[in-house]
Short mmCIF file of C-alpha atoms in Angstrom, two decimals:
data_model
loop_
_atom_site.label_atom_id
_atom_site.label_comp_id
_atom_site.label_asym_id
_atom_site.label_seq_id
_atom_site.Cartn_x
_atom_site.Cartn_y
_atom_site.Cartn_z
CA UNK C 1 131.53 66.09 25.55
CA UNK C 2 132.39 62.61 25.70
CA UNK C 3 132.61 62.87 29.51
CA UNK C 4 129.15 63.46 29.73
CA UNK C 5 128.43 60.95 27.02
CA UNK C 6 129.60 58.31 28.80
CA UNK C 7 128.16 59.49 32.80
CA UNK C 8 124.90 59.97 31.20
CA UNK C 9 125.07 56.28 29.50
CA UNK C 10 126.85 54.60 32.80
CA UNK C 11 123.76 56.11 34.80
CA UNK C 12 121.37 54.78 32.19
CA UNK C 13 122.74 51.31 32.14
CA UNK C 14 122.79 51.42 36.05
CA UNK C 15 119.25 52.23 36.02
CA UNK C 16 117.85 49.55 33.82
CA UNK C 17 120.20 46.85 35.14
CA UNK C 18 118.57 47.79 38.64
CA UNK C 19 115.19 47.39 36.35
CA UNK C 20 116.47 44.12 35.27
CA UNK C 21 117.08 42.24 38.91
CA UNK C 22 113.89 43.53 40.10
CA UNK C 23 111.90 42.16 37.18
CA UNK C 24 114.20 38.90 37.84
CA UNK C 25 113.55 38.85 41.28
CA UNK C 26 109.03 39.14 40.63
CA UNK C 27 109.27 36.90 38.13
CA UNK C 28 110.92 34.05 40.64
CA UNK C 29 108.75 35.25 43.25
CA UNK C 30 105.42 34.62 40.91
CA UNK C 31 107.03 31.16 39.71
CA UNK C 32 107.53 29.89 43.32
CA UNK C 33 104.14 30.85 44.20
CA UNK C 34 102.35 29.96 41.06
CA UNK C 35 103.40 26.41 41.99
CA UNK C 36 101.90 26.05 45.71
CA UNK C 37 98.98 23.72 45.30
CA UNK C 38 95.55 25.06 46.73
CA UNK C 39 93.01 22.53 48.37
CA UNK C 40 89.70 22.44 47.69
CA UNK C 41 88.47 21.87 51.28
CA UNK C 42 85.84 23.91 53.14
CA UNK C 43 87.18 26.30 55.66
CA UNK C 44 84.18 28.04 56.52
CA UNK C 45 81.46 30.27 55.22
CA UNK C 46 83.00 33.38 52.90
CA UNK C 47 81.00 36.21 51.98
CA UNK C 48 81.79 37.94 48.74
CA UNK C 49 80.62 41.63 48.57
CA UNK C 50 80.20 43.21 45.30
CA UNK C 51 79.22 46.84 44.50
CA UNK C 52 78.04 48.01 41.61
CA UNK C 53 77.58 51.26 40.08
CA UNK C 54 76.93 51.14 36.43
CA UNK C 55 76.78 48.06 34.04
CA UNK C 56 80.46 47.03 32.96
CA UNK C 57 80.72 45.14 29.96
CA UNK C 58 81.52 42.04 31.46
CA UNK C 59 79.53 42.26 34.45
CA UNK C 60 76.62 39.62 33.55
CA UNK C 61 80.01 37.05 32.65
CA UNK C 62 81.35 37.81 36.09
CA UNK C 63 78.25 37.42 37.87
CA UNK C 64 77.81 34.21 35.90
CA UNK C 65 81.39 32.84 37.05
CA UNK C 66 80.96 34.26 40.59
CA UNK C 67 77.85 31.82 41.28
CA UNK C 68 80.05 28.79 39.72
CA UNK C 69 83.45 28.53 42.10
CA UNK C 70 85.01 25.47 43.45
CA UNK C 71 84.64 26.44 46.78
CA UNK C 72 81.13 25.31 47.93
CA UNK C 73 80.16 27.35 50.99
CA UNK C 74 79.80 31.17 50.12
CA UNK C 75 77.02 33.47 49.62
CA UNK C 76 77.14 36.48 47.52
CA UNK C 77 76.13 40.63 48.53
CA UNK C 78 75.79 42.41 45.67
CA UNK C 79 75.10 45.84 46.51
CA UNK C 80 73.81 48.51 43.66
CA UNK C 81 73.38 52.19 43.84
CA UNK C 82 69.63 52.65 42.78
CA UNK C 83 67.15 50.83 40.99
CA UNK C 84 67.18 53.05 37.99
CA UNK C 85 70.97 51.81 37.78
CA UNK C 86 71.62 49.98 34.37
CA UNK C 87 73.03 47.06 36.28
CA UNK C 88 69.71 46.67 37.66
CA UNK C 89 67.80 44.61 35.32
CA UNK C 90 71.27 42.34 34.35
CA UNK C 91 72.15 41.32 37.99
CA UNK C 92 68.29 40.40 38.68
CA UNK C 93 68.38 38.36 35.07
CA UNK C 94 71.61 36.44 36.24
CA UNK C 95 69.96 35.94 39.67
CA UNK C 96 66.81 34.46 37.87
CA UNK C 97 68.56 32.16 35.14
CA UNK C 98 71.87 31.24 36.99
CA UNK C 99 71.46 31.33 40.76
CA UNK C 100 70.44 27.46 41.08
CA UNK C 101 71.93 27.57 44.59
CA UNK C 102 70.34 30.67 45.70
CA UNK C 103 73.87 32.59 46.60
CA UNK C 104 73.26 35.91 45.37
CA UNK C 105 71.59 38.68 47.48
CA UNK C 106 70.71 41.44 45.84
CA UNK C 107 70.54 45.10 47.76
CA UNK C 108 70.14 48.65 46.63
CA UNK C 109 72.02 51.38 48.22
CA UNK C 110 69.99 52.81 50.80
CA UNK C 111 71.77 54.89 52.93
CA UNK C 112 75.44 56.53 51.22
CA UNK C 113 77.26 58.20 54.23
CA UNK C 114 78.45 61.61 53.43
CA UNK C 115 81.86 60.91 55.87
CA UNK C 116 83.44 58.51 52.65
CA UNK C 117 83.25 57.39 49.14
CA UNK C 118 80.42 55.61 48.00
CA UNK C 119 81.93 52.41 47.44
CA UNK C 120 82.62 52.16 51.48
CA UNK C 121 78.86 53.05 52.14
CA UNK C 122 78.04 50.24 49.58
CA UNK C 123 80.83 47.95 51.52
CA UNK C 124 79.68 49.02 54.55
CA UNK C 125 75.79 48.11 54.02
CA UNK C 126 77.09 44.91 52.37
CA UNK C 127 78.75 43.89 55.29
CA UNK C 128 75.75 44.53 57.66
CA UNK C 129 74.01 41.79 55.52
CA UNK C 130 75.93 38.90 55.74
CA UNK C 131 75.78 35.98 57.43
CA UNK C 132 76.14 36.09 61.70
CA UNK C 133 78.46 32.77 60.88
CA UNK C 134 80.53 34.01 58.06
CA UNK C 135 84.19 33.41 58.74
CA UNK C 136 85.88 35.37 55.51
CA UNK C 137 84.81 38.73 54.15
CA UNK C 138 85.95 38.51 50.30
CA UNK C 139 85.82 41.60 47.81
CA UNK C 140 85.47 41.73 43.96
CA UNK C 141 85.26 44.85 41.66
CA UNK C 142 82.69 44.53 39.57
CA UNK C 143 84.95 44.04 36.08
CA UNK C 144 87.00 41.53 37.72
CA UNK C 145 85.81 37.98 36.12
CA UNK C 146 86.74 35.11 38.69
CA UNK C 147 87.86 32.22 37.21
CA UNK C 148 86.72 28.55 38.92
CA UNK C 149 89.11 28.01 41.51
CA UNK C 150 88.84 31.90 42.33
CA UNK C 151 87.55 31.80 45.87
CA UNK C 152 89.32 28.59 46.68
CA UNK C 153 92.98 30.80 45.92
CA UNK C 154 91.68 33.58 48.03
CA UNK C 155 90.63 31.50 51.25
CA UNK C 156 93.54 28.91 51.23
CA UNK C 157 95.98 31.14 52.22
CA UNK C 158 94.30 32.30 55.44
CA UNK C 159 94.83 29.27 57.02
CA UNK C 160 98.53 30.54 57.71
CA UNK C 161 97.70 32.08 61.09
CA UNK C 162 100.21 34.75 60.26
CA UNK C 163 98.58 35.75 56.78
CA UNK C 164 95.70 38.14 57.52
CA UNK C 165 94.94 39.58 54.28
CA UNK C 166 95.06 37.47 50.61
CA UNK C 167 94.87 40.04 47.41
CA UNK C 168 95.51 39.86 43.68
CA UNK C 169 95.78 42.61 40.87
CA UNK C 170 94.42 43.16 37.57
CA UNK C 171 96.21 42.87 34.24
CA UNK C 172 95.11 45.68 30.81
CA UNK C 173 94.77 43.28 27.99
CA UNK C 174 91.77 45.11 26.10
CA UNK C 175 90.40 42.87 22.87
CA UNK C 176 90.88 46.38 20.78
CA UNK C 177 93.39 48.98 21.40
CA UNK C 178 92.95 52.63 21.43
CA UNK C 179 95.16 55.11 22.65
CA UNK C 180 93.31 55.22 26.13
CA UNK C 181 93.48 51.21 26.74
CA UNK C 182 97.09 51.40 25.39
CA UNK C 183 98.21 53.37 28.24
CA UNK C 184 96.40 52.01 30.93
CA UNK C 185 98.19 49.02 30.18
CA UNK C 186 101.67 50.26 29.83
CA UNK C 187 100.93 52.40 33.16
CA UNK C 188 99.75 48.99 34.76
CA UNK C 189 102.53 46.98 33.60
CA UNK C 190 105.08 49.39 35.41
CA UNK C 191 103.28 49.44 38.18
CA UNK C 192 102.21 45.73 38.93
CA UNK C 193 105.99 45.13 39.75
CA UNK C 194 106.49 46.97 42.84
CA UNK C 195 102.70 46.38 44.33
CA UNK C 196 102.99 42.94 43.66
CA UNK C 197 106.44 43.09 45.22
CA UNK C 198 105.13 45.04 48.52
CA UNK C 199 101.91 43.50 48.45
CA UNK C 200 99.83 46.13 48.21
CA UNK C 201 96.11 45.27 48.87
CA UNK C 202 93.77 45.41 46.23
CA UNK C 203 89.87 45.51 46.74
CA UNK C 204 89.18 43.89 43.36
CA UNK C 205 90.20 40.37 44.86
CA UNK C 206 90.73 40.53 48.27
CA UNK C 207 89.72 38.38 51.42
CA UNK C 208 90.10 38.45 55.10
CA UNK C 209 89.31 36.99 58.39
CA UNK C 210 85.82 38.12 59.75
CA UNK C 211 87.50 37.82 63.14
CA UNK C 212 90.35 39.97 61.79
CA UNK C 213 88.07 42.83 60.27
CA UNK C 214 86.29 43.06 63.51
CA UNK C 215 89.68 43.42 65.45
CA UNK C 216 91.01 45.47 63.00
CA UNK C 217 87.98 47.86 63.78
CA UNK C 218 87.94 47.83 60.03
CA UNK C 219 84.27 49.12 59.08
CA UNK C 220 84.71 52.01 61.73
CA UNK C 221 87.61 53.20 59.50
CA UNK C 222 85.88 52.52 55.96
CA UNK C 223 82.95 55.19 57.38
CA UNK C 224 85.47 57.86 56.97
CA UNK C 225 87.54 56.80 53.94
CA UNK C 226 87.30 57.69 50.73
CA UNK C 227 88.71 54.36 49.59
CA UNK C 228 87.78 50.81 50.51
CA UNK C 229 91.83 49.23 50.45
CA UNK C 230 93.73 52.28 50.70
CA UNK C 231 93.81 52.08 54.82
CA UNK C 232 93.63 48.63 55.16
CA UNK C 233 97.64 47.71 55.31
CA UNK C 234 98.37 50.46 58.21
CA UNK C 235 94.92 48.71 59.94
CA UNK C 236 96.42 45.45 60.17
CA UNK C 237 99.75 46.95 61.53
CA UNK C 238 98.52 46.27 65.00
CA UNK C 239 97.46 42.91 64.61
CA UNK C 240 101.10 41.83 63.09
CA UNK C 241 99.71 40.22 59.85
CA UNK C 242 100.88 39.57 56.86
CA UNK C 243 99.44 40.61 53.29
CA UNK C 244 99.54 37.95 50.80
CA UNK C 245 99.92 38.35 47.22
CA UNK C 246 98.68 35.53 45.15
CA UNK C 247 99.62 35.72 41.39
CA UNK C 248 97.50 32.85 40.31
CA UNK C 249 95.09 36.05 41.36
CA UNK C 250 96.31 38.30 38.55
CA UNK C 251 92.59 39.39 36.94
CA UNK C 252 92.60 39.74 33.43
CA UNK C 253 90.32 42.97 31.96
CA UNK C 254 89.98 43.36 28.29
CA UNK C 255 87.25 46.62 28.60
CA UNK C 256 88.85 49.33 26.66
CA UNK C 257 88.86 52.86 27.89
CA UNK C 258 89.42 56.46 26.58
CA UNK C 259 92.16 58.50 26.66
CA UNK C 260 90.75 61.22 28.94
CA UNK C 261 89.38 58.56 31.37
CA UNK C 262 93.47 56.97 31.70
CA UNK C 263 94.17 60.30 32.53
CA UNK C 264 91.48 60.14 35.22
CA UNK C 265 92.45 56.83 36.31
CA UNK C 266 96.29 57.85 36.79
CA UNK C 267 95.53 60.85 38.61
CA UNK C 268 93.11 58.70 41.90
CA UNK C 269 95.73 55.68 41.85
CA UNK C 270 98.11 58.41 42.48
CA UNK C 271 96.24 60.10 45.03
CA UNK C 272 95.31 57.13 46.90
CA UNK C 273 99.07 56.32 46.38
CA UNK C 274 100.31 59.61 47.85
CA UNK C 275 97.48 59.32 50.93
CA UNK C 276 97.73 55.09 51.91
CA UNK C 277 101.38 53.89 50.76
CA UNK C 278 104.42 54.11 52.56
CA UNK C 279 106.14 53.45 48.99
CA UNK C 280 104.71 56.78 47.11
CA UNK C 281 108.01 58.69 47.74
CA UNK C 282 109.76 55.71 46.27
CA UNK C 283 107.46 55.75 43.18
CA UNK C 284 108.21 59.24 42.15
CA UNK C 285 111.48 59.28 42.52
CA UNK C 286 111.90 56.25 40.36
CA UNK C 287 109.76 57.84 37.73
CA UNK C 288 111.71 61.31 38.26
CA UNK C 289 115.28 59.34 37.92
CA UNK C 290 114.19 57.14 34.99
CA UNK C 291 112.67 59.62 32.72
CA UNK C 292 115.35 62.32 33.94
CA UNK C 293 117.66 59.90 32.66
CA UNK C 294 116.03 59.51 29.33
CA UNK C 295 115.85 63.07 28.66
CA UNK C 296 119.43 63.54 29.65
CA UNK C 297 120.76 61.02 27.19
CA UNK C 298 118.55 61.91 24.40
CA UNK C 299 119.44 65.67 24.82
CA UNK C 300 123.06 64.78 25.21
CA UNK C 301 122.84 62.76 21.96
CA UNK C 302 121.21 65.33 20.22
CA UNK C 303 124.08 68.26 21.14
CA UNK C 304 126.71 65.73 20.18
CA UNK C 305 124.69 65.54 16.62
CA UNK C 306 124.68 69.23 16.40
CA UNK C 307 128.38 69.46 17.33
CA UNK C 308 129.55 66.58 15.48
CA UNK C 309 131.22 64.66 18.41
CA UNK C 310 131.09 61.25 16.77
CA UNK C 311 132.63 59.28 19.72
CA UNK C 312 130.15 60.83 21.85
CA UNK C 313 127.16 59.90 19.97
CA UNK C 314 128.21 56.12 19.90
CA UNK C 315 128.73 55.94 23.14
CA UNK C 316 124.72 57.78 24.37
CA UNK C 317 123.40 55.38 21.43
CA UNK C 318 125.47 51.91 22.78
CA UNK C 319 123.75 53.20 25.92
CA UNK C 320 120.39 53.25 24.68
CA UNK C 321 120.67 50.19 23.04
CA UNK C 322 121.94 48.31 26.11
CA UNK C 323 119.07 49.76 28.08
CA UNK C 324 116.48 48.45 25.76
CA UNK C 325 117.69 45.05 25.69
CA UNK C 326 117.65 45.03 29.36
CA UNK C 327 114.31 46.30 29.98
CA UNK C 328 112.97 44.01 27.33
#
């Protein structure tokens, strides 16, 4: 028994030390880049495309910051799905009270292609709209609120020839937890690491090259995808460009959510996991392993409980312990 007391707690240890370096080696990685100053200069005309379906709570507050960036020349596509939409009415007030500048375009959906998802037909007729001079194409989810410098972050990087795609992530931090919001944001905090790491893009925050979308044949692919930044890594493959992860770009959302709608959520970033990422394999084994582990050492604890195998049981439990300090 105390044989496989102390394989089961070796393995454990092993696992969250290999836990530990990784989480060392983001956290460096987010320091170095946190640090990189971004100029304010103009580097061309961006076009930020937003679709909406629904009103999210905080989607008057993002519209709001949207039309107030640093970054002077941009013009915004805000695409909804119908005019009966409950966003209707609140992007047309913030358009009336906030767009001094006159940025803001507002469309409705008007023709959803049955080949993909609705959010690429919204993309897609976004993208027909903008300007014939626009040099970026930048993407925002429509409960991601952009702070200031925002844009400025997204288009800086680009001017590394070898950079062709700038993203961020979002971060769970509801204002009220429930059981739902709760685990979203222990599933999100798990998996921020490794997409962060690889760089995975994310459509939330996201900008590109015009140039590079048209050479990436990019919209031909989005009319037959279900998801806008699913295909977009293997597109640039071609081209040899780099994605760029900016943490300064880490988007905060405090909207809450239910339990049945996490399980909802898990479920598509799985799927779109399984169908775009090279790294899905990797994903499932590491969650096989890890909570394999965890079951092994608990069940192993337990049978040396029942049995009375004292040395046994302080070994699994000096294993557990030692875990959770290094995962904290």
């Amino acid at each position: 028994m105390i044989i496989t007391a102390v394989v089961v707690s070796v393995l454990l240890i092993c696992a969250a030390f290999g836990h530990f370096v990784i989480a060392f080696y983001f956290r460096t990685k987010v320091m170095l880049q946190a640090e990189q100053a971004v100029p304010h200069n103009d580097f061309g005309l961006a076009s930020i495309i937003l679709s909406v379906r629904g009103c999210d709570p905080g989607l008057k507050q993002a519209l709001m910051q949207l039309l107030h960036q640093d970054y002077e020349n941009y013009e915004v596509h805000l695409v909804v799905d119908h005019r009966r939409d409950s966003a209707w009415e609140v992007v047309h007030e913030v358009q009336r009270e906030y767009d001094d500048s006159r940025r803001l375009t507002i469309h409705e959906m008007t023709r959803p292609l049955k080949t993909c998802g609705l959010k690429c037909s919204s993309l897609l007729q976004g993208v027909d709209n903008i300007h014939p001079n626009s040099k970026y194409l930048v993407l925002i989810d429509s409960d991601v609120t952009p702070h200031g410098s925002w844009l400025s972050q997204l288009i800086a990087p680009l001017s590394d020839k070898k950079i062709g795609v700038v993203t961020g992530n979002q971060w769970f931090e509801p204002d009220a937890s429930n059981t739902g919001s709760l685990l979203r944001s222990l599933w999100n905090a798990g998996a921020l690491v490794p997409t962060a790491i690889y760089s995975n893009p994310w459509a939330g925050t996201f900008a590109m090259r015009m140039r590079d979308v048209r050479r990436a044949r990019l919209t031909k692919i989005w009319r037959k995808s279900i998801v806008d930044d699913g295909p977009i890594r293997q597109s640039l493959k071609p081209l040899g460009l780099n994605i760029h992860f900016c943490p300064s770009l880490i988007m905060i959302n405090r909207e809450k959510c239910t339990f049945g709608f996490v399980n909802r959520y898990v479920t598509r970033m799985l799927t779109w996991s399984k169908m775009f990422e090279p790294t899905f394999l990797n994903t499932m084994i590491h969650c096989v392993g890890t909570v394999g582990l965890l079951l092994a050492a608990f069940g192993t604890l337990l049978f040396a409980l029942l049995i009375g195998s004292w040395p046994a049981v302080a070994v699994v439990v000096a294993g557990l312990v030692t875990t959770s300090v290094l995962n904290t």
